[in-house]
Each structure stands twice: as structure tokens, then as C-alpha cells.
Coordinates of C-alpha atoms in Angstrom, one line a residue:
X20 CA 0.0 0.0 0.1
X21 CA 1.6 3.3 -1.1
X22 CA 2.4 5.7 1.8
X23 CA 1.5 9.4 1.5
X24 CA 4.6 11.5 0.6
X25 CA 6.7 8.4 0.8
X26 CA 6.7 8.6 4.6
X27 CA 5.8 5.9 7.2
X28 CA 5.9 6.4 11.0
X29 CA 7.5 3.5 12.8
X30 CA 7.8 3.5 16.5
X31 CA 7.7 7.3 16.6
X32 CA 10.4 7.7 13.8
X33 CA 9.7 8.6 10.2
X34 CA 11.1 6.4 7.5
X35 CA 11.2 7.3 3.8
X36 CA 10.0 4.4 1.6
X37 CA 9.7 3.8 -2.2
X38 CA 8.5 0.9 -4.2
X39 CA 11.1 -0.6 -6.5
X40 CA 9.8 -0.9 -10.1
X41 CA 9.7 -4.5 -11.3
X42 CA 12.2 -4.0 -14.2
X43 CA 15.0 -3.0 -11.8
X44 CA 14.4 -5.2 -8.8
X45 CA 17.0 -7.7 -9.9
X46 CA 19.6 -4.9 -9.6
X47 CA 18.6 -4.4 -6.0
X48 CA 18.9 -8.0 -5.1
X49 CA 15.3 -8.8 -5.6
X50 CA 14.1 -6.3 -3.0
X51 CA 10.6 -4.8 -3.5
X52 CA 10.9 -1.6 -1.3
X53 CA 13.6 0.8 -0.4
X54 CA 13.4 2.2 3.1
X55 CA 15.6 4.4 5.3
X56 CA 15.1 5.9 8.7
X57 CA 15.0 9.7 8.7
X58 CA 15.8 9.7 12.4
X59 CA 13.2 12.3 13.3
X60 CA 9.8 12.2 14.8
X61 CA 8.9 15.6 13.3
X62 CA 6.8 15.3 10.2
X63 CA 7.9 18.7 9.0
X64 CA 11.5 17.8 9.3
X65 CA 10.9 14.3 7.7
X66 CA 9.2 16.0 4.7
X67 CA 12.4 17.9 4.0
X68 CA 14.9 15.1 4.8
X69 CA 13.2 12.6 2.5
X70 CA 13.7 14.7 -0.6
X71 CA 17.5 14.2 -1.3
X72 CA 17.1 10.4 -0.5
X73 CA 14.2 10.0 -2.9
X74 CA 16.2 12.0 -5.5
X75 CA 19.2 9.7 -5.1
X76 CA 17.0 6.5 -5.3
X77 CA 15.3 7.8 -8.5
X78 CA 18.8 8.7 -10.0
X79 CA 20.0 5.2 -9.2
X80 CA 17.0 3.6 -10.9
X81 CA 17.5 5.8 -13.9
X82 CA 21.1 4.9 -14.0
X83 CA 20.3 1.1 -13.7
X84 CA 17.8 1.4 -16.6
X85 CA 20.3 3.3 -18.7
X86 CA 22.8 0.7 -17.9
X87 CA 20.8 -1.7 -20.0
X88 CA 22.1 0.2 -22.9
X89 CA 25.7 -1.0 -22.1
X90 CA 27.6 -1.1 -19.0
X91 CA 30.8 0.7 -18.0
X92 CA 33.8 -0.2 -20.1
X93 CA 31.9 -2.0 -22.9
X94 CA 34.2 -0.2 -25.5
X95 CA 37.2 -1.7 -24.0
X96 CA 35.6 -5.2 -23.9
X97 CA 34.6 -4.9 -27.6
X98 CA 38.0 -3.6 -28.6
X99 CA 39.7 -6.5 -26.8
X100 CA 37.4 -9.2 -28.3
X101 CA 38.0 -7.9 -31.8
X102 CA 41.7 -7.8 -31.2
X103 CA 41.7 -11.3 -29.9
X104 CA 39.7 -12.5 -33.0
X105 CA 42.2 -10.9 -35.3
X106 CA 45.0 -12.5 -33.4
X107 CA 43.4 -15.9 -33.6
X108 CA 42.7 -15.5 -37.4
X109 CA 46.4 -14.4 -38.0
X110 CA 47.6 -17.4 -36.1
X111 CA 45.4 -19.8 -38.0
X112 CA 46.5 -18.4 -41.3
X113 CA 50.2 -18.5 -40.5
X114 CA 49.9 -22.1 -39.4
X115 CA 48.3 -23.0 -42.7
X116 CA 51.4 -21.7 -44.6
X117 CA 53.8 -23.2 -42.1
X118 CA 54.9 -19.9 -40.3
X119 CA 55.1 -19.6 -36.5
X120 CA 51.8 -18.1 -35.1
X121 CA 51.6 -15.5 -32.4
X122 CA 50.6 -16.7 -28.9
X123 CA 46.8 -17.3 -28.6
X124 CA 45.0 -14.7 -26.7
X125 CA 42.8 -15.6 -23.7
X126 CA 39.2 -15.9 -24.7
X127 CA 36.4 -15.6 -22.2
X128 CA 34.9 -19.2 -21.9
X129 CA 31.4 -17.8 -21.3
X130 CA 31.6 -15.6 -24.4
X131 CA 33.2 -18.4 -26.5
X132 CA 30.3 -20.8 -25.5
X133 CA 27.7 -18.2 -26.2
X134 CA 29.0 -17.6 -29.7
X135 CA 29.7 -21.3 -30.5
X136 CA 26.2 -22.4 -29.4
X137 CA 24.6 -20.0 -31.7
X138 CA 22.7 -22.0 -34.4
X139 CA 23.2 -19.1 -36.9
X140 CA 27.0 -19.2 -36.2
X141 CA 27.2 -23.0 -36.8
X142 CA 25.2 -22.8 -40.0
X143 CA 27.6 -20.2 -41.3
X144 CA 30.7 -22.3 -40.4
X145 CA 29.2 -25.3 -42.3
X146 CA 28.4 -23.2 -45.3
X147 CA 31.9 -21.6 -45.3
X148 CA 33.7 -24.8 -44.9
X149 CA 31.7 -26.6 -47.5
X150 CA 32.3 -24.0 -50.1
X151 CA 36.0 -23.3 -49.5
X152 CA 37.7 -26.6 -48.6
X153 CA 37.7 -27.8 -52.2
X154 CA 39.9 -24.9 -53.1
X155 CA 42.9 -26.0 -51.1
X156 CA 45.2 -23.6 -49.2
X157 CA 43.6 -20.4 -50.7
X158 CA 40.1 -21.7 -49.6
X159 CA 41.4 -22.4 -46.1
X160 CA 42.8 -19.0 -45.7
X161 CA 39.5 -17.5 -47.0
X162 CA 37.7 -19.6 -44.4
X163 CA 39.7 -17.9 -41.6
X164 CA 38.9 -14.4 -43.0
X165 CA 35.2 -15.3 -43.3
X166 CA 35.1 -16.8 -39.9
X167 CA 36.7 -13.6 -38.5
X168 CA 34.1 -11.5 -40.2
X169 CA 31.2 -13.7 -39.2
X170 CA 32.3 -13.6 -35.6
X171 CA 32.5 -9.9 -35.6
X172 CA 29.1 -9.6 -37.2
X173 CA 27.7 -12.0 -34.7
X174 CA 29.2 -9.9 -31.9
X175 CA 27.4 -6.8 -33.2
X176 CA 24.1 -8.6 -33.4
X177 CA 24.4 -10.1 -30.0
X178 CA 25.0 -6.7 -28.4
X179 CA 22.3 -5.2 -30.4
X180 CA 19.8 -7.7 -29.5
X181 CA 20.6 -7.9 -25.7
X182 CA 21.0 -4.2 -25.2
X183 CA 19.2 -1.0 -26.3
X184 CA 21.9 0.8 -28.1
X185 CA 21.7 4.5 -28.6
X186 CA 22.5 5.9 -32.0
X187 CA 26.0 7.1 -30.8
X188 CA 26.7 3.6 -29.2
X189 CA 25.7 1.9 -32.4
X190 CA 28.0 4.0 -34.5
X191 CA 30.8 3.5 -32.0
X192 CA 30.3 -0.3 -32.0
X193 CA 30.5 -0.2 -35.9
X194 CA 33.8 1.7 -35.6
X195 CA 35.4 -0.5 -33.0
X196 CA 34.5 -3.8 -34.9
X197 CA 36.2 -2.4 -38.0
X198 CA 39.1 -0.9 -36.1
X199 CA 39.7 -1.8 -32.4
X200 CA 42.6 0.7 -32.3
X201 CA 40.1 3.5 -32.8
X202 CA 39.1 3.1 -29.1
X203 CA 39.2 6.5 -27.3
X204 CA 40.2 6.5 -23.6
X205 CA 37.0 6.5 -21.5
X206 CA 36.7 8.0 -18.0
X207 CA 36.1 5.4 -15.4
X208 CA 34.2 8.0 -13.4
X209 CA 30.9 7.4 -15.0
X210 CA 27.4 8.9 -14.4
X211 CA 26.2 5.5 -13.3
X212 CA 29.0 5.2 -10.7
X213 CA 28.5 8.8 -9.5
X214 CA 24.7 8.0 -9.1
X215 CA 25.6 4.9 -6.9
X216 CA 28.2 7.0 -4.9
X217 CA 25.6 9.6 -4.3
X218 CA 23.0 7.2 -3.0
X219 CA 25.7 5.6 -0.7
X220 CA 26.7 9.0 0.8
X221 CA 23.2 10.3 1.3
X222 CA 22.3 7.1 3.0
X223 CA 25.2 7.7 5.4
X224 CA 23.9 11.2 6.1
X225 CA 26.5 13.3 4.2
X226 CA 25.1 16.7 3.6
X227 CA 23.3 17.1 0.2
X228 CA 25.4 20.3 -0.5
X229 CA 28.6 18.4 0.1
X230 CA 27.4 15.6 -2.1
X231 CA 26.5 17.9 -4.9
X232 CA 29.7 20.0 -4.7
X233 CA 31.9 16.8 -4.8
X234 CA 29.9 15.3 -7.7
X235 CA 30.5 18.6 -9.7
X236 CA 34.3 18.3 -9.0
X237 CA 34.3 14.7 -10.1
X238 CA 32.4 15.4 -13.3
X239 CA 35.1 18.1 -14.0
X240 CA 37.8 15.4 -13.7
X241 CA 35.8 13.0 -15.8
X242 CA 35.5 15.5 -18.6
X243 CA 39.3 16.2 -18.4
X244 CA 40.1 12.5 -18.7
X245 CA 37.7 12.2 -21.6
X246 CA 39.0 15.3 -23.4
X247 CA 42.7 14.5 -23.0
X248 CA 42.2 10.8 -23.5
X249 CA 44.4 10.1 -20.5
X250 CA 44.1 7.4 -17.8
X251 CA 43.2 7.9 -14.2
X252 CA 46.5 8.1 -12.5
X253 CA 48.7 10.5 -10.5
X254 CA 50.0 12.3 -13.6
X255 CA 46.6 12.9 -15.1
X256 CA 45.2 14.2 -11.7
X257 CA 48.4 16.4 -11.4
X258 CA 47.8 17.9 -14.9
X259 CA 44.1 18.4 -14.2
X260 CA 44.9 20.4 -11.0
X261 CA 47.6 22.5 -12.8
X262 CA 45.0 23.5 -15.4
X263 CA 42.8 25.0 -12.9
X264 CA 43.4 28.7 -11.7
X265 CA 42.2 28.0 -8.2
X266 CA 43.7 28.4 -4.7
X267 CA 45.6 25.5 -3.1
X268 CA 42.8 25.3 -0.6
X269 CA 40.2 24.8 -3.3
X270 CA 42.3 22.3 -5.2
X271 CA 42.7 20.4 -2.0
X272 CA 38.9 20.0 -1.8
X273 CA 39.0 18.6 -5.4
X274 CA 41.6 16.0 -4.2
X275 CA 39.4 15.2 -1.1
X276 CA 36.4 14.6 -3.5
X277 CA 38.4 12.4 -5.7
X278 CA 40.0 10.4 -2.8
X279 CA 36.6 9.8 -1.1
X280 CA 35.3 8.6 -4.5
X281 CA 38.3 6.3 -5.0
X282 CA 38.0 4.7 -1.6
X283 CA 34.3 4.1 -2.1
X284 CA 34.9 2.5 -5.6
X285 CA 37.6 0.3 -4.4
X286 CA 35.4 -1.0 -1.6
X287 CA 32.0 -1.3 -3.3
X288 CA 32.7 -1.5 -7.1
X289 CA 34.0 -5.0 -8.1
X290 CA 34.8 -3.9 -11.7
X291 CA 36.7 -0.9 -10.4
X292 CA 38.7 -3.2 -8.0
X293 CA 39.6 -5.3 -10.9
X294 CA 40.6 -2.6 -13.2
X295 CA 42.7 -0.7 -10.7
X296 CA 44.0 -3.7 -8.7
X297 CA 47.5 -2.8 -7.5
X298 CA 47.1 0.8 -8.3
X299 CA 47.8 3.5 -5.6
X300 CA 45.2 6.3 -4.9
X301 CA 46.0 8.9 -7.5
X302 CA 44.6 11.6 -5.4
X303 CA 47.2 11.3 -2.6
X304 CA 50.7 12.9 -2.1
X305 CA 50.1 15.9 -4.4
X306 CA 52.2 18.9 -3.3
X307 CA 50.3 22.2 -3.6
X308 CA 51.9 25.7 -3.1
X309 CA 50.9 27.2 0.3
X310 CA 50.9 30.7 1.7
X311 CA 53.6 31.6 4.2
X312 CA 54.4 34.3 6.7
X313 CA 52.7 37.7 6.1
X314 CA 50.8 36.5 3.0
X315 CA 49.1 33.7 5.0
X316 CA 48.4 36.2 7.9
X317 CA 46.8 38.6 5.4
X318 CA 44.6 36.0 3.8
X319 CA 43.3 34.7 7.2
X320 CA 39.8 35.6 8.4
X321 CA 39.9 38.2 11.0
X322 CA 37.7 39.0 14.0
X323 CA 35.6 42.2 14.2
X324 CA 36.2 44.5 17.1
X325 CA 33.4 45.1 19.6
X326 CA 32.9 48.6 18.2
X327 CA 32.8 47.3 14.6
X328 CA 30.0 44.8 15.5
X329 CA 28.1 47.6 17.1
X330 CA 28.6 49.7 14.0
X331 CA 27.3 46.9 11.8
X332 CA 24.2 46.5 13.9
X333 CA 23.5 50.2 13.8
X334 CA 24.0 50.3 10.0
X335 CA 21.6 47.4 9.5
X336 CA 19.0 49.2 11.5
X337 CA 19.4 52.4 9.6
X338 CA 19.0 50.6 6.3
X339 CA 15.7 48.9 7.5
X340 CA 17.4 45.5 7.7
X341 CA 15.9 44.7 11.0
X342 CA 16.1 40.9 10.8
X343 CA 19.8 41.2 10.0
X344 CA 20.2 43.5 12.9
X345 CA 18.6 41.0 15.2
X346 CA 20.8 38.3 13.8
X347 CA 24.0 40.3 14.5
X348 CA 23.1 40.8 18.1
X349 CA 22.3 37.0 18.4
X350 CA 25.6 36.2 16.9
X351 CA 27.5 38.8 19.0
X352 CA 26.0 37.5 22.4
X353 CA 26.4 33.7 21.7
X354 CA 29.3 33.1 19.2
X355 CA 26.9 30.7 17.3
X356 CA 27.4 30.1 13.6
X357 CA 24.9 31.9 11.3
X358 CA 23.0 28.7 10.2
X359 CA 22.7 27.5 13.9
X360 CA 21.0 30.8 14.8
X361 CA 18.6 30.6 11.8
X362 CA 17.6 27.0 12.7
X363 CA 16.6 28.0 16.2
X364 CA 12.9 27.4 16.9
X365 CA 10.7 28.7 19.7
X366 CA 10.9 25.3 21.4
X367 CA 14.8 25.5 21.3
X368 CA 14.5 28.4 24.0
X369 CA 14.6 26.2 27.2
X370 CA 15.2 26.6 30.9
X371 CA 17.6 24.5 32.8
X372 CA 18.2 25.0 36.5
X373 CA 16.6 28.4 36.3
X374 CA 18.8 29.6 33.4
X375 CA 17.3 30.4 30.0
X376 CA 19.3 28.8 27.2
X377 CA 19.4 28.3 23.6
X378 CA 19.2 24.5 22.8
X379 CA 21.3 24.0 19.6
X380 CA 20.2 20.6 18.4
X381 CA 21.9 20.4 15.1
X382 CA 25.3 21.6 14.1
X383 CA 28.2 20.8 11.7
X384 CA 30.0 18.9 14.4
X385 CA 29.1 16.8 17.4
X386 CA 30.6 19.3 19.8
X387 CA 28.4 22.0 18.1
X388 CA 25.3 20.4 19.7
X389 CA 25.1 22.3 23.0
X390 CA 23.1 24.7 25.2
X391 CA 24.2 28.4 25.3
X392 CA 22.7 30.8 27.9
X393 CA 20.8 33.7 26.7
X394 CA 22.8 36.8 27.5
X395 CA 20.9 39.3 29.7
X396 CA 21.2 41.9 27.0
X397 CA 19.2 40.0 24.4
X398 CA 16.5 38.6 26.8
X399 CA 13.9 41.1 25.4
X400 CA 15.0 40.4 21.9
X401 CA 14.4 36.7 22.2
X402 CA 11.0 37.2 23.8
X403 CA 10.1 39.5 20.9
X404 CA 11.2 37.0 18.3
X405 CA 9.4 34.2 20.0
X406 CA 6.1 36.0 20.2
X407 CA 6.2 37.3 16.6
X408 CA 7.2 34.1 15.0
X409 CA 4.8 32.8 12.5
X410 CA 6.5 29.6 11.4
X411 CA 8.2 28.4 14.7
X412 CA 11.6 29.8 13.8
X413 CA 13.0 32.7 15.9
X414 CA 14.8 34.3 12.9
X415 CA 12.4 35.0 10.0
X416 CA 13.7 34.5 6.6
X417 CA 12.3 33.6 3.2
X418 CA 15.4 31.9 2.3
X419 CA 15.3 28.0 2.3
X420 CA 17.4 26.9 -0.6
X421 CA 17.6 23.3 -2.0
X422 CA 19.9 22.3 0.8
X423 CA 17.5 23.6 3.5
X424 CA 19.9 26.4 4.5
X425 CA 17.8 29.2 6.1
X426 CA 20.7 31.6 6.4
X427 CA 21.5 32.0 2.7
X428 CA 19.8 35.2 2.0
X429 CA 20.8 36.9 5.3
X430 CA 24.4 35.8 4.8
X431 CA 24.5 37.5 1.4
X432 CA 22.8 40.6 3.0
X433 CA 25.5 40.8 5.6
X434 CA 28.1 40.4 2.9
X435 CA 26.7 43.4 1.0
X436 CA 26.4 45.4 4.2
X437 CA 29.9 44.8 5.4
X438 CA 31.3 45.6 1.9
X439 CA 29.6 49.0 1.8
X440 CA 31.1 49.7 5.0
X441 CA 34.7 49.0 3.8
X442 CA 35.3 45.6 5.2
X443 CA 37.3 43.3 2.9
X444 CA 36.8 39.5 2.3
X445 CA 38.7 38.6 5.6
X446 CA 35.6 39.8 7.4
X447 CA 32.4 37.7 7.1
X448 CA 29.6 36.9 9.6
X449 CA 31.6 34.1 11.0
X450 CA 34.1 36.8 12.1
X451 CA 31.5 37.8 14.8
X452 CA 32.2 34.2 16.2
X453 CA 35.9 35.1 16.4
X454 CA 34.9 38.3 18.2
X455 CA 33.0 36.5 20.8
X456 CA 35.8 34.0 21.4
X457 CA 38.4 36.9 21.7
X458 CA 36.2 38.7 24.2
X459 CA 35.8 35.5 26.3
X460 CA 39.5 35.0 26.4
X461 CA 40.1 38.6 27.4
X462 CA 37.6 38.1 30.2
X463 CA 39.7 35.3 31.6
X464 CA 37.0 32.7 30.9
X465 CA 38.6 29.2 31.1
X466 CA 39.6 27.7 27.7
X467 CA 37.5 24.6 28.3
X468 CA 34.4 26.6 29.0
X469 CA 34.9 28.8 25.9
X470 CA 34.9 25.6 23.8
X471 CA 31.7 24.4 25.4
X472 CA 30.0 27.7 24.7
X473 CA 31.0 27.9 21.0
X474 CA 30.9 24.2 20.2
X475 CA 34.6 23.2 19.9
X476 CA 36.0 19.9 21.1
X477 CA 38.5 20.3 23.9
X478 CA 40.8 17.6 22.4
X479 CA 40.9 15.6 25.6
X480 CA 39.0 12.3 26.4
X481 CA 38.3 13.6 30.0
X482 CA 36.1 16.5 28.9
X483 CA 34.9 15.3 25.3
X484 CA 33.9 11.8 26.4
X485 CA 33.4 11.7 30.2
X486 CA 32.4 15.1 31.4
X487 CA 28.9 16.5 31.1
X488 CA 30.4 20.0 31.1
X489 CA 29.9 23.2 33.0
X490 CA 26.6 23.9 34.8
X491 CA 24.0 26.3 33.2
X492 CA 25.0 28.9 35.9
X493 CA 28.7 28.7 35.1
X494 CA 28.0 29.1 31.4
X495 CA 25.6 32.1 32.2
X496 CA 28.4 33.7 34.3
X497 CA 30.8 33.3 31.4
X498 CA 28.6 34.6 28.6
X499 CA 27.6 37.6 30.8
X500 CA 31.2 38.8 30.6
X501 CA 30.7 39.8 27.0
X502 CA 30.6 43.5 26.6
X503 CA 27.7 45.6 25.4
X504 CA 27.4 45.6 21.6
X505 CA 24.8 48.3 21.1
X506 CA 25.9 51.7 19.9
X507 CA 22.7 53.4 21.2

């Protein structure tokens, strides 16, 4: 029975489910249904979380169906078969005239059996032999040529009948059968593999934005391999990197995407393991230029001063950017990341041991899931935001891009604001987080407590694993040491 919106509630937790079409069930091991826990009991959250997973499943099904055209590496297989047939034919002809024959190539027994058991092939052999044997050596040589041509024609017919060839694939097949040396290098990073890689990563809860960004980088590499006709190895990856006018930091992200794909393929793709058996990861041990000294310091993101944060708040108010002004205050009195603030809901304002706190339930890191006291200077602001909320979120925003990022529009608005005020690219909204950390350090707040407040790991087993952390009152005492940000 189909479920509404592909959702099913099981034991208080929503699961996304989808029926597998009959024509592709074999590729899924005979399964009839795909199901995955969304790890939430909120229907609203489940409605959002289900989308990238459904997209990945549908992409995988599409790739499987398209795979019926011809699988990865079919060109190499056809080219090798044709070369082997030519080698066999040459050997037989040389043997007929008493010359040494080249070593016989290995022929796949399954393929050989399939060809030899064809009634059409056996009828052709009988006809060829009967007509030519009476003509002596010349006839026997002709038999070898005719058998060679017949085997190639049978190969084409077999592929055409068992697969749905596109026009392009049909033309390529004709070319390869006539001249196997015409084979162009193909990228092993195919769309089918990328679709499987995408599904795997989404099922392991990698952020959709990260998946999409890395897939784009891998497609870039695949196009490079295809265009240059080079194999996937260290040298081709190095040439690919050198051809891009990007920073070393960005190139490192390209290498990370490639390395993660390589590791996945070596683990989950049997054909890949066979093709690259004994090969080292081509995305490792690349040396990229790095900034040093003053250049590195100049490029580093910098904190705002307290006065600058106050000026930014005042400027946003003057320009009628009231939501941005509120967001600047929230950031300046918590040190939270912009998306953490935009994801706060009314129910995330909680009271523990008499202390009102923000309950940050989702973050980019485990340490980021934390409770941060509401600074006394923004108590009235939080009350106002809670009472005026129309959708449950404290920070109103019309932005909710395809990755579910609510802060996107506000982040861009902040970027425009700070630029008009003369701040360069080293100052961003995240710089307010650095401001908070700086002020807490200068207020002699213990390092461990600062990390608890801003969501950083302490780096020690004692505190990261065993300790429940500081009390709400200790956190409130610490956060209350942040100075006043308002200019008026």
C-alpha cells in the first residue's frame, strides 16, 4: 500500500519508503521496497529530509535502466574481443602456410560458449567450410577471414539484441569492430558510478550540499580525462589540477572529493577493484603551493572589534534590515554560527536550573550540539522573536534553498552590508564568532568553558567523552562577561 509522501511512521520515527519498479528489482537483489530511517519524529523535518534520498534513489533507478544500454567499459571489452579475434585469425593463417603463429590470446569461456552455441553461427561455419575446402590452401585462408568477419558480425548482433543501443553507441560499435585501435580513452568516473556514490553517501547522512559539490568536481575530472584521452593516474590528476586557476585550498577540496570517490569505488565496485588492482590512490601525495608568513596572515579571516560589531548592527537598523540587525546581536552574544542561529525554533529556548538557554540541536560537528545561555542583553529580543514568529523559527527568513539552508539570504545581505562599510573579504559573519571568542579569552573565561560555549572539542578524552560539562550557571556567568554591543 503506497504511503503518503513516501513517509511511514515506525515507533515514533519517520522512514522514507519507495517501491522498486519490477524492471530493476534484480539490480537491488530482488528487493521490492527501499526504506531508510530519517531519524526524526517531526513530520515537517521528515518531509524535508526525505527529498535528497528520494532523488538519489530515482537517480540510481534511472542509471540502472540506462545501464541496460551498455555497462561501463563496454568499449574496452569490444575492442579487446575484436583484437583477440584478429590474433586468432592471423595465427590460423600463419599455421596454414607453415609460419610460426603468435601466442593465442585468452578468450572468455562464457563468451566463446555463447558464440559457438549460436545456431546461426554453426550454420555459417558449415556453409563456409563446404564452399572453400575444395579450393585448397587459398580456400582455407579464406575460411579464416570469413570466420573472422562472421564472428564480428555475430558480436554486433548479440550486443544489439541484448541491449538497447543509442545511435551514438551503435556508431561506436561499428567503428570498434572495424578498427579496435580507434578506441578512445574513457573516463572510469561514469554517471552510473556517480549515481551509486551519491546514494551511498546520502544514506550515510552526508550533507546534500557536500554531495553535490563533490559530484561537480568529479564530473570536472571525468571531462578532463575524456577530453585529454588520459588514464586515471597520479600524472593525469596532477595535470588536471595545474590546469585550474584555483587556490591551493580549493584544489585540496578537489583532491578530497576524488580520494573519497576512489575509496568508495575500491570498496563497493567489483569492476573498479579489478581494473585498478595494485594501483595507488592517484589523489594522494600531491604537493600544492601554500601561503607563508605575512601572505598567510593577510589572507586569514579576522575578527571584528566590539565597536565594529556595534557599527554593523546600527548600520543594518538604519538601512531597514531589522532581521539582519537582530541576527548580528544574536551572533554577538552567543558566538553561534549563522545557520545555527537561523535554525533555532521557539521550542529551542529552554530553561535548565533556572537559566534560559538556546538548545542548539543540530550543528556541523558533534561538539556543536550544545546549550548556550541567553545573554541578559538579548532577553527582550528573544522574547520578541518568539512572540512574533509565524513559522516556529526565531529568525524570520524567506530563504530556504534546496539544501535547507535558512541563512543563505541573510548571509548575502550581511556580505553586501559589510562591503559597503569598507570591510574586505577577511571579514564575514563568521568573524563575529571570532569576536566572541576573543572577548571571552580577554575576560579570563577558562579555555575549556569557551569551547563548550562555542561548540569546539576540547581535544581531551576527559572532557569530550566523560564530562557533562559546565553547569548552566557557570555558562551564564561566562557569557555575561561579553561587553555591550549596542551603539545606542
